[in-house]
XYZ file of C-alpha atoms in Angstrom:
766
model
C -8.974 39.046 14.917
C -7.702 35.598 14.017
C -9.825 33.036 12.192
C -9.600 30.704 15.185
C -11.203 33.338 17.414
C -13.917 34.062 14.841
C -14.816 30.372 14.788
C -15.525 30.508 18.520
C -18.184 33.158 17.803
C -20.307 30.725 15.795
C -23.588 30.097 17.612
C -25.406 27.790 15.241
C -24.477 25.739 12.164
C -27.164 25.092 9.592
C -26.965 22.647 6.690
C -29.185 22.878 3.632
C -31.719 20.085 3.352
C -30.487 19.021 -0.091
C -26.896 18.558 1.017
C -25.243 15.113 0.834
C -24.346 13.249 4.064
C -20.814 14.613 4.262
C -22.163 18.138 4.906
C -23.887 16.929 8.048
C -20.766 15.024 9.071
C -18.720 18.181 8.588
C -21.231 20.297 10.473
C -21.133 17.946 13.455
C -17.343 18.048 13.418
C -17.342 21.846 13.365
C -19.970 21.863 16.112
C -17.724 19.741 18.316
C -14.782 22.007 17.594
C -16.595 25.287 18.277
C -19.363 24.302 20.688
C -21.953 25.769 18.335
C -25.409 24.263 17.917
C -25.956 22.077 14.850
C -29.265 22.535 13.008
C -29.927 19.785 10.463
C -32.096 20.112 7.317
C -32.301 23.867 7.156
C -34.849 24.971 4.575
C -32.878 27.984 3.453
C -30.110 27.730 0.862
C -29.090 31.345 1.242
C -26.381 32.603 3.600
C -27.463 34.829 6.450
C -25.709 37.841 7.925
C -27.122 37.183 11.386
C -24.413 37.220 14.027
C -23.112 33.750 14.856
C -25.053 32.016 12.091
C -22.883 29.723 9.955
C -24.401 28.072 6.875
C -23.146 25.015 4.988
C -24.737 25.093 1.559
C -24.593 22.570 -1.250
C -25.155 24.112 -4.670
C -25.528 20.788 -6.462
C -24.202 17.265 -6.725
C -21.990 17.696 -9.777
C -18.349 16.843 -10.205
C -17.111 20.412 -9.766
C -14.455 20.700 -7.077
C -13.638 23.562 -4.783
C -15.526 25.545 -2.180
C -15.980 29.045 -0.850
C -15.328 29.775 2.814
C -16.431 32.876 4.685
C -16.189 33.832 8.345
C -16.692 37.231 9.898
C -15.573 38.484 13.271
C -19.066 37.885 14.682
C -19.045 34.221 13.677
C -21.374 34.569 10.719
C -20.511 33.128 7.332
C -20.465 29.707 5.825
C -19.132 27.164 3.383
C -20.583 26.796 -0.088
C -19.640 23.830 -2.267
C -21.004 22.011 -5.294
C -20.586 18.683 -3.513
C -19.245 17.245 -0.297
C -16.105 15.710 -1.749
C -13.493 17.817 0.027
C -15.446 19.450 2.804
C -14.108 17.233 5.617
C -10.570 17.710 4.381
C -11.064 21.457 4.256
C -12.444 21.588 7.793
C -9.387 19.720 9.026
C -7.167 22.187 7.184
C -9.202 25.093 8.565
C -9.005 24.052 12.197
C -5.407 22.837 12.034
C -3.675 25.402 9.848
C -5.820 28.467 9.058
C -6.587 29.518 12.604
C -3.718 31.985 12.995
C -4.544 33.917 9.828
C -6.380 37.217 10.034
C -10.128 36.999 9.574
C -9.936 39.886 7.105
C -8.591 37.452 4.519
C -11.856 35.489 4.453
C -14.585 37.816 5.738
C -15.738 38.519 2.176
C -15.332 34.904 1.132
C -12.318 33.038 -0.152
C -12.244 30.270 -2.756
C -10.284 27.084 -2.122
C -9.591 24.531 -4.819
C -7.837 21.223 -4.175
C -4.329 20.799 -5.508
C -5.200 17.293 -6.741
C -8.484 16.292 -8.333
C -8.065 12.744 -7.071
C -6.218 11.512 -4.025
C -7.194 7.865 -4.098
C -6.348 5.073 -1.696
C -4.970 2.132 -3.667
C -4.370 -1.341 -2.301
C -5.820 0.014 0.929
C -3.908 -2.128 3.405
C -6.082 -1.783 6.507
C -9.469 -1.409 4.881
C -9.399 -4.154 2.269
C -6.142 -6.062 2.058
C -4.162 -8.220 4.494
C -4.311 -5.533 7.204
C -8.102 -5.685 7.382
C -7.661 -8.226 10.205
C -5.559 -5.731 12.194
C -6.401 -5.911 15.876
C -8.156 -2.867 17.300
C -9.178 -1.469 13.917
C -11.891 1.232 14.037
C -13.299 1.330 10.516
C -15.257 4.572 10.806
C -12.306 6.403 12.347
C -10.239 5.180 9.414
C -12.614 6.803 6.898
C -12.587 9.975 8.979
C -8.801 10.113 8.811
C -8.780 9.537 5.052
C -11.104 12.501 4.586
C -9.141 14.715 6.977
C -5.911 13.874 5.130
C -7.219 15.192 1.821
C -8.207 11.910 0.203
C -11.030 12.196 -2.308
C -11.522 8.559 -3.407
C -11.375 5.252 -1.570
C -11.485 1.624 -2.643
C -14.090 -0.342 -0.704
C -14.047 -3.979 -1.866
C -12.469 -6.038 0.891
C -13.472 -9.537 1.887
C -15.562 -9.953 5.023
C -13.605 -13.112 5.827
C -9.988 -13.332 7.015
C -9.232 -15.471 3.959
C -10.794 -16.134 0.576
C -12.367 -19.490 -0.269
C -9.627 -20.538 -2.720
C -8.093 -23.863 -1.801
C -5.178 -25.902 -3.069
C -2.927 -28.889 -2.465
C -0.985 -29.287 0.777
C 2.094 -27.069 0.981
C 0.902 -24.644 -1.672
C 0.926 -20.917 -1.014
C -1.379 -19.881 -3.837
C -4.655 -19.670 -1.863
C -3.088 -16.906 0.225
C -2.914 -14.630 -2.806
C -6.710 -14.596 -3.144
C -7.281 -12.752 0.110
C -6.491 -9.339 -1.368
C -7.788 -7.352 -4.369
C -10.890 -9.603 -4.549
C -12.489 -10.000 -7.960
C -16.055 -9.025 -8.835
C -17.277 -12.617 -8.450
C -16.500 -12.507 -4.722
C -19.451 -10.140 -4.180
C -22.165 -11.043 -6.684
C -22.981 -13.820 -9.120
C -24.289 -13.917 -12.670
C -26.483 -16.419 -14.480
C -23.295 -18.043 -15.736
C -21.613 -18.733 -12.388
C -24.556 -18.885 -9.996
C -23.874 -21.316 -7.171
C -20.131 -21.432 -7.748
C -19.528 -19.620 -4.446
C -21.707 -20.008 -1.319
C -24.449 -17.423 -1.117
C -23.607 -16.629 2.518
C -20.039 -15.861 1.451
C -21.105 -13.484 -1.327
C -23.687 -11.894 0.941
C -21.169 -11.193 3.706
C -18.659 -9.716 1.264
C -21.301 -7.539 -0.403
C -22.559 -6.363 2.978
C -19.011 -5.363 3.918
C -18.626 -3.470 0.639
C -21.909 -1.619 1.159
C -20.972 -0.647 4.713
C -17.700 0.734 3.413
C -19.596 2.633 0.722
C -21.929 4.173 3.304
C -18.983 5.347 5.391
C -17.285 6.721 2.299
C -20.346 8.819 1.465
C -20.700 9.946 5.067
C -17.203 11.391 4.932
C -17.390 12.777 1.414
C -15.208 10.132 -0.221
C -16.005 8.683 -3.634
C -16.023 4.862 -3.560
C -14.459 2.549 -6.115
C -13.038 -0.926 -6.596
C -9.604 -2.540 -6.945
C -9.723 -6.054 -8.399
C -7.376 -8.622 -9.807
C -9.069 -9.452 -13.112
C -9.732 -11.559 -15.073
C -9.175 -13.863 -12.107
C -9.190 -17.630 -12.027
C -12.321 -19.543 -11.084
C -12.750 -22.961 -9.423
C -12.272 -25.952 -11.704
C -15.907 -26.827 -11.026
C -16.876 -24.063 -13.458
C -15.045 -25.727 -16.344
C -16.771 -29.006 -15.572
C -19.943 -27.123 -16.491
C -18.493 -25.092 -19.361
C -15.323 -26.762 -20.666
C -15.157 -24.559 -23.747
C -15.047 -21.332 -21.692
C -11.583 -22.069 -20.283
C -9.308 -19.063 -20.689
C -5.675 -18.533 -19.765
C -3.558 -20.366 -17.245
C -2.740 -17.595 -14.787
C -0.954 -19.193 -11.849
C 2.752 -19.035 -11.041
C 3.954 -22.624 -11.575
C 6.632 -22.400 -8.888
C 4.220 -21.136 -6.231
C 1.235 -23.277 -7.231
C 0.805 -27.047 -7.267
C -2.225 -27.070 -9.554
C -3.002 -24.948 -12.611
C -5.473 -22.076 -12.282
C -7.496 -20.862 -15.243
C -9.774 -17.912 -15.769
C -12.728 -17.643 -18.109
C -12.020 -16.674 -21.683
C -13.127 -13.059 -21.941
C -13.087 -13.469 -25.720
C -16.380 -15.343 -25.516
C -19.582 -13.242 -25.477
C -21.086 -15.321 -22.655
C -18.182 -14.413 -20.387
C -18.408 -10.751 -21.312
C -22.111 -10.883 -20.452
C -21.146 -12.479 -17.132
C -18.851 -9.557 -16.267
C -21.406 -6.989 -17.392
C -24.075 -8.600 -15.226
C -21.852 -8.686 -12.142
C -20.745 -5.069 -12.494
C -24.332 -3.949 -13.079
C -25.421 -5.706 -9.898
C -22.720 -3.955 -7.907
C -23.689 -0.550 -9.290
C -27.341 -1.168 -8.534
C -26.314 -1.829 -4.928
C -23.886 1.118 -4.822
C -24.627 3.513 -7.716
C -21.988 5.907 -6.371
C -19.194 3.524 -7.406
C -16.995 5.725 -9.550
C -14.139 3.584 -10.818
C -12.699 0.115 -11.164
C -8.948 -0.279 -10.958
C -7.733 -3.514 -12.523
C -4.467 -5.191 -11.598
C -3.471 -8.281 -13.497
C -0.856 -10.947 -14.244
C -0.476 -11.828 -10.599
C -2.301 -13.620 -7.813
C -4.374 -15.749 -10.165
C -5.248 -13.098 -12.735
C -4.147 -12.387 -16.284
C -5.254 -11.591 -19.818
C -5.198 -14.248 -22.503
C -2.088 -14.480 -24.658
C -0.298 -11.571 -22.973
C 3.441 -12.047 -22.857
C 3.761 -11.613 -19.094
C 1.651 -14.629 -18.124
C 3.855 -16.761 -15.896
C 3.600 -19.799 -18.168
C 3.876 -17.705 -21.312
C 1.311 -16.627 -23.874
C -1.733 -18.886 -23.646
C -5.497 -18.742 -23.551
C -8.776 -19.982 -24.952
C -9.599 -21.057 -28.463
C -11.346 -17.962 -29.764
C -8.753 -15.205 -29.969
C -5.985 -16.361 -32.297
C -5.178 -19.257 -34.573
C -2.070 -21.352 -34.014
C 1.333 -20.404 -35.460
C 0.775 -16.662 -35.421
C 3.895 -14.581 -35.035
C 4.546 -12.614 -31.836
C 3.452 -9.223 -33.198
C 0.090 -10.579 -34.355
C -0.463 -12.268 -30.988
C 0.474 -9.078 -29.125
C -2.005 -7.055 -31.181
C -4.806 -9.581 -30.598
C -4.045 -9.855 -26.862
C -3.906 -6.073 -26.410
C -7.132 -5.512 -28.340
C -8.825 -8.218 -26.278
C -7.821 -6.502 -23.040
C -9.007 -3.127 -24.337
C -12.364 -4.609 -25.348
C -12.719 -5.895 -21.771
C -11.903 -2.476 -20.296
C -14.440 -0.805 -22.610
C -17.074 -3.369 -21.723
C -16.682 -2.593 -18.030
C -16.664 1.148 -18.628
C -19.723 1.151 -20.876
C -21.647 -1.202 -18.587
C -21.037 1.026 -15.592
C -21.803 4.213 -17.515
C -25.402 3.126 -17.898
C -25.752 3.819 -14.163
C -22.903 6.239 -13.440
C -21.895 8.234 -16.544
C -18.673 9.343 -14.827
C -17.358 5.800 -14.269
C -13.695 5.205 -15.112
C -11.660 2.026 -15.623
C -8.022 2.213 -14.548
C -5.245 -0.247 -15.251
C -1.523 -0.702 -14.659
C 0.766 -0.962 -17.657
C 3.575 -3.126 -16.218
C 1.962 -6.442 -17.112
C 1.396 -5.313 -20.687
C 5.051 -4.894 -21.576
C 4.513 -7.238 -24.533
C 1.421 -5.297 -25.634
C 2.417 -1.842 -24.385
C 1.924 0.064 -27.628
C -1.455 -1.541 -28.311
C -2.811 -0.747 -24.843
C -1.320 2.752 -24.882
C -2.999 3.552 -28.196
C -6.339 2.349 -26.840
C -6.373 4.447 -23.669
C -8.812 7.367 -23.656
C -12.402 8.303 -22.876
C -12.432 7.236 -19.211
C -9.856 4.477 -19.661
C -7.022 5.520 -17.353
C -3.617 4.284 -16.301
C -1.935 4.219 -12.872
C 1.828 4.167 -12.666
C 5.064 5.361 -11.094
C 6.330 6.422 -14.517
C 4.673 6.710 -17.909
C 8.100 6.310 -19.475
C 8.514 2.824 -18.056
C 7.888 -0.293 -20.070
C 7.355 -3.344 -17.927
C 8.651 -3.237 -14.361
C 11.803 -1.232 -15.035
C 11.784 2.332 -13.742
C 13.847 5.126 -15.289
C 14.495 6.640 -11.843
C 17.422 5.896 -9.574
C 18.152 6.058 -5.861
C 18.846 9.698 -4.879
C 21.973 8.815 -2.880
C 23.264 5.781 -4.755
C 23.134 6.407 -8.517
C 24.243 2.862 -9.329
C 21.003 1.509 -7.846
C 17.603 1.509 -9.553
C 15.928 -0.346 -6.740
C 13.089 2.103 -6.197
C 9.616 1.189 -5.003
C 6.775 2.551 -7.094
C 6.117 6.121 -6.084
C 8.162 5.967 -2.891
C 9.936 8.920 -1.333
C 13.142 7.619 -2.926
C 11.633 8.548 -6.298
C 12.605 12.195 -6.108
C 12.789 13.162 -9.790
C 10.116 13.756 -12.413
C 11.235 13.760 -16.025
C 9.874 16.434 -18.372
C 8.811 13.680 -20.751
C 6.275 12.511 -18.160
C 4.433 15.816 -18.519
C 4.194 15.410 -22.287
C 2.822 11.887 -21.912
C 0.278 13.079 -19.316
C -0.862 15.821 -21.705
C -1.238 13.289 -24.506
C -3.468 11.102 -22.380
C -5.562 14.024 -21.169
C -6.196 15.059 -24.773
C -7.851 11.658 -25.271
C -9.961 11.840 -22.107
C -7.660 9.598 -20.098
C -6.021 10.375 -16.753
C -2.631 9.292 -15.480
C -2.767 8.385 -11.778
C 0.719 8.511 -10.255
C 1.702 6.400 -7.276
C 2.574 7.979 -3.973
C 3.818 5.405 -1.485
C 3.965 6.759 2.048
C 1.440 4.502 3.719
C 1.546 0.954 5.063
C 2.888 -1.960 3.043
C 4.670 0.020 0.327
C 7.801 0.757 2.381
C 9.055 -0.320 5.821
C 6.425 -3.067 6.183
C 5.226 -4.068 8.760
C 6.075 -0.835 10.587
C 3.453 1.845 11.150
C 3.745 5.606 11.246
C 7.422 6.133 10.395
C 7.760 9.938 10.131
C 9.357 11.469 7.033
C 7.281 14.610 6.438
C 9.754 16.619 4.361
C 10.413 13.701 2.028
C 6.643 13.206 1.713
C 6.275 16.869 0.850
C 9.051 16.724 -1.737
C 7.458 13.768 -3.494
C 4.091 15.540 -3.445
C 5.561 18.828 -4.649
C 7.538 17.128 -7.410
C 4.393 15.532 -8.785
C 2.326 18.700 -8.459
C 4.953 20.839 -10.197
C 5.066 18.216 -12.942
C 1.396 18.804 -13.688
C 0.101 15.638 -12.012
C -3.422 16.035 -10.638
C -4.384 12.407 -9.969
C -2.677 10.603 -7.106
C -2.829 6.942 -6.229
C -1.782 6.469 -2.583
C -0.393 2.941 -2.253
C -1.474 1.449 1.059
C -3.961 4.128 2.072
C -3.398 5.647 5.503
C -2.979 4.503 9.140
C -5.778 3.972 11.663
C -5.654 6.849 14.130
C -5.920 4.508 17.102
C -2.633 2.917 15.970
C -0.826 6.032 14.704
C -2.166 9.073 16.564
C 0.460 11.441 15.107
C 0.391 10.903 11.361
C 2.686 13.705 10.251
C 3.222 12.492 6.676
C -0.481 12.583 5.914
C -0.937 15.853 7.796
C 1.270 17.296 5.081
C -1.004 15.860 2.395
C -4.054 17.459 3.986
C -2.385 20.875 4.150
C -0.911 20.638 0.652
C -4.300 19.811 -0.827
C -5.505 23.318 0.003
C -2.214 25.196 -0.128
C 0.286 23.774 -2.638
C 2.502 26.814 -2.072
C 2.805 26.110 1.635
C 6.100 26.598 3.441
C 7.001 23.114 4.649
C 9.205 24.426 7.463
C 6.391 26.595 8.800
C 3.931 23.706 8.689
C 6.323 21.392 10.513
C 7.099 24.089 13.075
C 3.373 24.527 13.676
C 2.721 20.772 13.999
C 5.726 20.222 16.261
C 4.610 22.978 18.651
C 1.021 21.772 18.540
C 1.981 18.201 19.401
C 5.111 18.569 21.517
C 4.798 22.055 22.983
C 7.649 24.572 23.264
C 9.795 22.182 25.303
C 9.689 19.362 22.777
C 9.098 20.943 19.368
C 12.726 21.564 18.464
C 13.740 18.024 19.395
C 10.830 16.543 17.482
C 11.733 18.461 14.323
C 15.365 17.421 14.674
C 14.324 13.774 15.033
C 12.164 13.997 11.910
C 15.039 15.476 9.914
C 17.598 12.923 11.109
C 15.187 10.076 10.378
C 14.890 11.303 6.818
C 18.661 11.401 6.517
C 18.797 7.765 7.622
C 16.033 6.774 5.210
C 17.917 8.311 2.302
C 21.037 6.468 3.434
C 19.235 3.126 3.200
C 20.282 1.475 -0.080
C 17.309 -0.893 -0.482
C 19.178 -4.160 -0.049
C 16.447 -5.766 -2.146
C 13.041 -4.175 -2.872
C 11.162 -7.361 -1.949
C 12.401 -7.262 1.640
C 11.766 -3.517 1.921
C 8.029 -4.033 1.481
C 5.637 -6.968 1.886
C 8.405 -9.566 1.477
C 9.737 -8.647 4.920
C 6.594 -10.232 6.337
C 6.111 -12.943 3.726
C 9.541 -14.390 4.441
C 9.327 -13.886 8.202
C 12.563 -11.921 8.487
C 11.828 -10.931 12.084
C 11.155 -14.400 13.431
C 13.265 -16.743 11.308
C 16.754 -17.349 12.727
C 19.758 -15.977 10.852
C 22.206 -18.848 11.257
C 25.152 -20.078 9.155
C 23.270 -23.138 7.901
C 19.500 -22.951 8.145
C 19.097 -26.652 7.343
C 21.157 -27.524 10.429
C 18.045 -26.623 12.430
C 15.717 -29.654 12.539
C 12.481 -29.257 10.585
C 10.377 -29.507 13.754
C 12.220 -26.565 15.301
C 11.719 -24.457 12.184
C 8.001 -25.171 11.906
C 6.974 -22.246 14.166
C 7.908 -19.783 11.438
C 8.207 -21.875 8.283
C 4.584 -23.006 8.459
C 3.615 -19.353 8.066
C 6.119 -18.307 5.426
C 4.617 -17.418 2.068
C 6.701 -20.096 0.354
C 6.405 -23.587 -1.002
C 8.484 -26.435 0.481
C 10.901 -26.275 -2.459
C 11.400 -22.494 -2.516
C 15.137 -21.839 -2.062
C 14.298 -18.857 0.135
C 13.636 -21.365 2.902
C 17.407 -21.817 3.265
C 18.917 -18.978 1.206
C 18.083 -15.326 1.898
C 19.438 -14.270 -1.491
C 16.882 -16.170 -3.556
C 13.134 -16.439 -4.085
C 11.730 -19.060 -6.467
C 13.956 -18.646 -9.539
C 14.870 -15.023 -8.770
C 18.279 -13.952 -7.520
C 17.261 -11.187 -5.116
C 20.792 -10.061 -4.355
C 24.354 -11.173 -4.936
C 27.294 -11.329 -2.534
C 28.777 -8.338 -4.366
C 25.661 -6.130 -4.029
C 25.298 -7.258 -0.421
C 28.854 -6.267 0.475
C 28.207 -2.879 -1.106
C 24.910 -2.453 0.769
C 26.547 -3.553 4.014
C 29.287 -0.944 3.677
C 26.799 1.799 2.817
C 24.516 1.045 5.746
C 27.359 0.907 8.253
C 28.962 4.080 6.907
C 25.952 6.312 6.362
C 22.857 5.092 8.191
C 23.554 4.503 11.877
C 24.748 7.961 12.809
C 21.562 9.890 11.900
C 19.095 7.300 13.241
C 21.055 6.980 16.493
C 21.168 10.763 16.862
C 17.404 10.975 16.379
C 16.823 8.292 19.004
C 19.285 9.907 21.399
C 17.577 13.294 21.127
C 14.156 11.824 21.870
C 15.460 9.687 24.717
C 17.013 12.710 26.397
C 13.811 14.716 26.088
C 11.534 11.941 27.326
C 13.895 11.351 30.248
C 13.675 15.030 31.217
C 9.890 14.912 30.856
C 9.623 11.814 33.047
C 11.776 13.442 35.703
C 9.247 16.267 35.712
C 6.358 13.737 35.684
C 5.139 15.389 32.491
C 5.817 13.069 29.539
C 4.986 14.315 26.046
C 3.044 11.556 24.240
C 4.331 12.287 20.745
C 7.958 12.114 21.823
C 7.450 8.705 23.411
C 5.410 7.556 20.430
C 8.015 8.730 17.915
C 10.868 7.286 19.955
C 9.348 3.804 19.867
C 8.692 4.024 16.129
C 12.259 5.136 15.437
C 13.684 2.387 17.604
C 11.534 -0.085 15.660
C 12.807 1.443 12.427
C 16.371 0.967 13.647
C 15.588 -2.703 14.334
C 14.167 -2.969 10.823
C 17.275 -1.352 9.333
C 19.480 -3.719 11.338
C 17.631 -6.787 10.063
C 17.961 -5.468 6.514
C 21.667 -4.950 7.137
C 22.006 -8.450 8.496
C 20.300 -10.071 5.518
C 23.046 -8.501 3.421
C 25.687 -9.672 5.892
C 24.252 -13.212 5.815
C 24.481 -13.408 2.032
C 27.919 -11.813 1.919
C 29.245 -14.033 4.707
C 27.742 -17.403 3.836
C 28.430 -17.104 0.112
C 31.843 -15.643 0.884
C 32.695 -18.646 3.038
C 31.529 -21.160 0.441
C 33.392 -19.383 -2.362
C 36.558 -18.797 -0.335
C 39.860 -19.768 -1.910
C 41.850 -19.895 1.334
C 41.474 -20.653 5.029
C 42.115 -17.003 5.849
C 39.241 -15.967 3.587
C 36.987 -18.578 5.177
C 37.860 -17.307 8.633
C 37.139 -13.675 7.771
C 33.692 -14.666 6.513
C 33.016 -16.752 9.628
C 33.849 -13.675 11.696
C 31.431 -11.612 9.590
C 28.672 -14.197 10.074
C 29.232 -14.483 13.819
C 29.243 -10.711 14.198
C 26.011 -10.564 12.183
C 24.289 -13.166 14.370
C 25.413 -11.402 17.550
C 23.980 -8.128 16.225
C 20.715 -9.780 15.227
C 20.338 -11.418 18.650
C 20.689 -8.018 20.323
C 18.376 -6.529 17.706
C 15.708 -9.132 18.452
C 15.967 -8.511 22.174
C 15.489 -4.790 21.544
C 12.432 -5.518 19.428
C 10.988 -7.590 22.269
C 11.425 -4.632 24.630
C 9.434 -2.389 22.304
C 6.336 -4.565 22.669
C 6.308 -3.727 26.377
C 5.696 -0.042 25.578
C 2.128 -0.688 24.422
C 2.656 1.497 21.340
C 1.382 -0.081 18.115
C 4.525 0.231 16.040
C 3.757 -2.614 13.623
C 0.792 -4.289 11.938
C -0.479 -7.297 13.894
C -3.442 -9.531 13.155
C -6.372 -9.731 15.530
C -7.605 -12.904 13.836
C -4.573 -15.172 14.035
C -1.288 -15.249 12.170
C -1.253 -15.578 8.381
C 1.612 -15.603 5.887
C 0.684 -12.010 5.021
C 0.656 -10.498 8.523
C 2.304 -11.281 11.848
C 0.129 -12.496 14.703
C -0.058 -11.813 18.429
C 2.331 -14.743 18.980
C 5.250 -12.746 17.607
C 6.866 -12.194 21.014
C 6.966 -15.921 21.664
C 8.438 -16.488 18.208
C 11.091 -13.812 18.753
C 12.192 -15.677 21.867
C 12.482 -18.896 19.869
C 14.516 -17.050 17.277
C 17.061 -15.851 19.838
C 17.443 -19.347 21.296
C 18.058 -20.897 17.870
C 20.597 -18.261 16.853
C 22.520 -18.756 20.092
C 22.472 -22.513 19.673
C 23.636 -22.505 16.045
C 25.982 -19.519 15.925
C 29.057 -21.719 15.460
C 27.646 -24.036 12.772
C 29.627 -24.275 9.560
C 28.164 -21.989 6.852
C 26.435 -23.957 4.139
C 23.748 -23.678 1.434
C 22.533 -26.693 -0.495
C 22.305 -25.362 -4.050
C 20.338 -28.458 -5.072
C 17.709 -27.732 -2.405
C 14.898 -27.004 -4.870
C 15.344 -30.211 -6.836
C 15.883 -32.254 -3.677
C 12.752 -30.942 -1.914
C 10.637 -31.197 -5.053
C 11.491 -34.879 -5.283
C 10.671 -35.690 -1.677
C 7.557 -37.582 -0.718
C 5.180 -35.127 0.934
C 3.609 -36.265 4.189
C -0.194 -36.609 4.055
């Protein structure tokens, strides 16, 4: 008898009265799957041999992981676990992947332990960050999917409002950066800052956090926080306490007024943070960790080298004229004291509480911070060997390129030295949480549900074989109402309980389950070809491959030879929502952002050649295969949903690739024209530019067609457009884009290289 058949023999499901909420959630899910009766709050904690009786027993609420599963041919048996942390994930694995195994393998009980102790959502796009305003979002279904996909931990601190309360001068982008990774003071106040933020605002944010916490516990997930800290505070605070001013933490090119945080060197400020964290843990004692990101979006540690304006801070940490090494030691020790304060404060309520930080921003204090890690002070990273933002890993297809996103599927290697560094941290009581970026925002933003299951598996397997047991999933997962067939995260859920799984067998099983015998082979071929195309993509510039694609409105801004030839009023529809200041050169030059050179004409010509040579064939083959199958299915009036769904997502991915290709062509062509030494060279670059614009016009028209399918292939706000997410007006804006490109296709290529200085000196309209 197969396990699936034995499950149908279950008559009643009983849960022990002492079990946490996730046991009842799991029991209800199993009841729906089997049709068995669910009996809540059973008084017995002992398994029964009675035919059809299935018990779910909690042996305690400790941190021990793993469970024991038993099912006999008569439907009797049960699940025994120390806690409810993985029980939903196991049930998903059981019903999706264990059903065809013989019941003899589990009739006497079989132990299952998770491959990874932590699978944590980090910068959870849809739950807490800019995607929390996604239209049609079902929050509870999102938690359910996290649990089913093998996640163990989830961040829960998102704002209840579409935007934070930060304000700034006209034309400034900085307030936008306060809408994600909200700091502790956005939820509670202390004696020190009481009244600084409206009580209704704090109350709404705290209520949202507590609702997220309740859903996390319902689905067996352990809640935690992700904050930018120490974050800036309104200038009103320093009117009260002028001597508590800390570091200037803003980016002077993106901001029009300085932002300062409190000096964490002062005991009053440390008391302030301790009070806030205590309040949060009183409200949600199950909070298990605080992940701290810094040196960005209005946050930073005093006197660290990576502060945008350089080492600076309050008056209490160092004296003037210290040398750099002394400052680095003082700054690093100050940060470590802050981490320990948070850890020790939280431990008074939850002894297991951990504080996690990233190391990139501490490149000037790396050794100091590294020495101080230990005893529940953890690090999250894409590589422990890295210092600063440089990664030691290269693109798997293009060895001359190091443009790899943290933890993405392009990061295919794992150096032996990483294992030694992990072991060193573990010996001190510290964990290394490695990034795994297969969710929203980290790659292919704003697209949703791009399938690359084998590449996801390889990244997972590489980390597991390297001894990694703590994963940090950048972006979280996808809402099931938007991405019904989430194959990448199906792999995570299966791997969590079977790290020795055969990936080809799993994919074969999923393809037949979703597409049936008539579509499975084509679906698997499309997945494989998509992965070939993804590996062929050279990452023209990492910024545009992730959130920058949205920030800089690459899908609605016109690619024309001279952007300034378009009158300001005709550019306002997209430029008003770009995440730029009026003097950012990116407004007229795709190769630059603030003072960064994102790409050069030389790298763009190389990327252009690589895309055209290697990428189009596999993605076009994948699309062609799915089109042929869906056409046959439609002729038979029997369409297969996953094939249509995947087809639309791959066509959207092709549009995304084409826009990436055309950014490279724009830079190569416009710069090539302006640097040309002859008329013939000018003409060849004009041809390149015109060809690029023609391609992008057709690409935009194709994108418009995809919206007619009704399939949610990209993230879209349900609360109006913001610089961080496209709005429901995108179709209208795409039409404007096409009209402008047609109108300006023959303009002479030009970039004003004095644009920044010119715009900065212009009188701003009131």
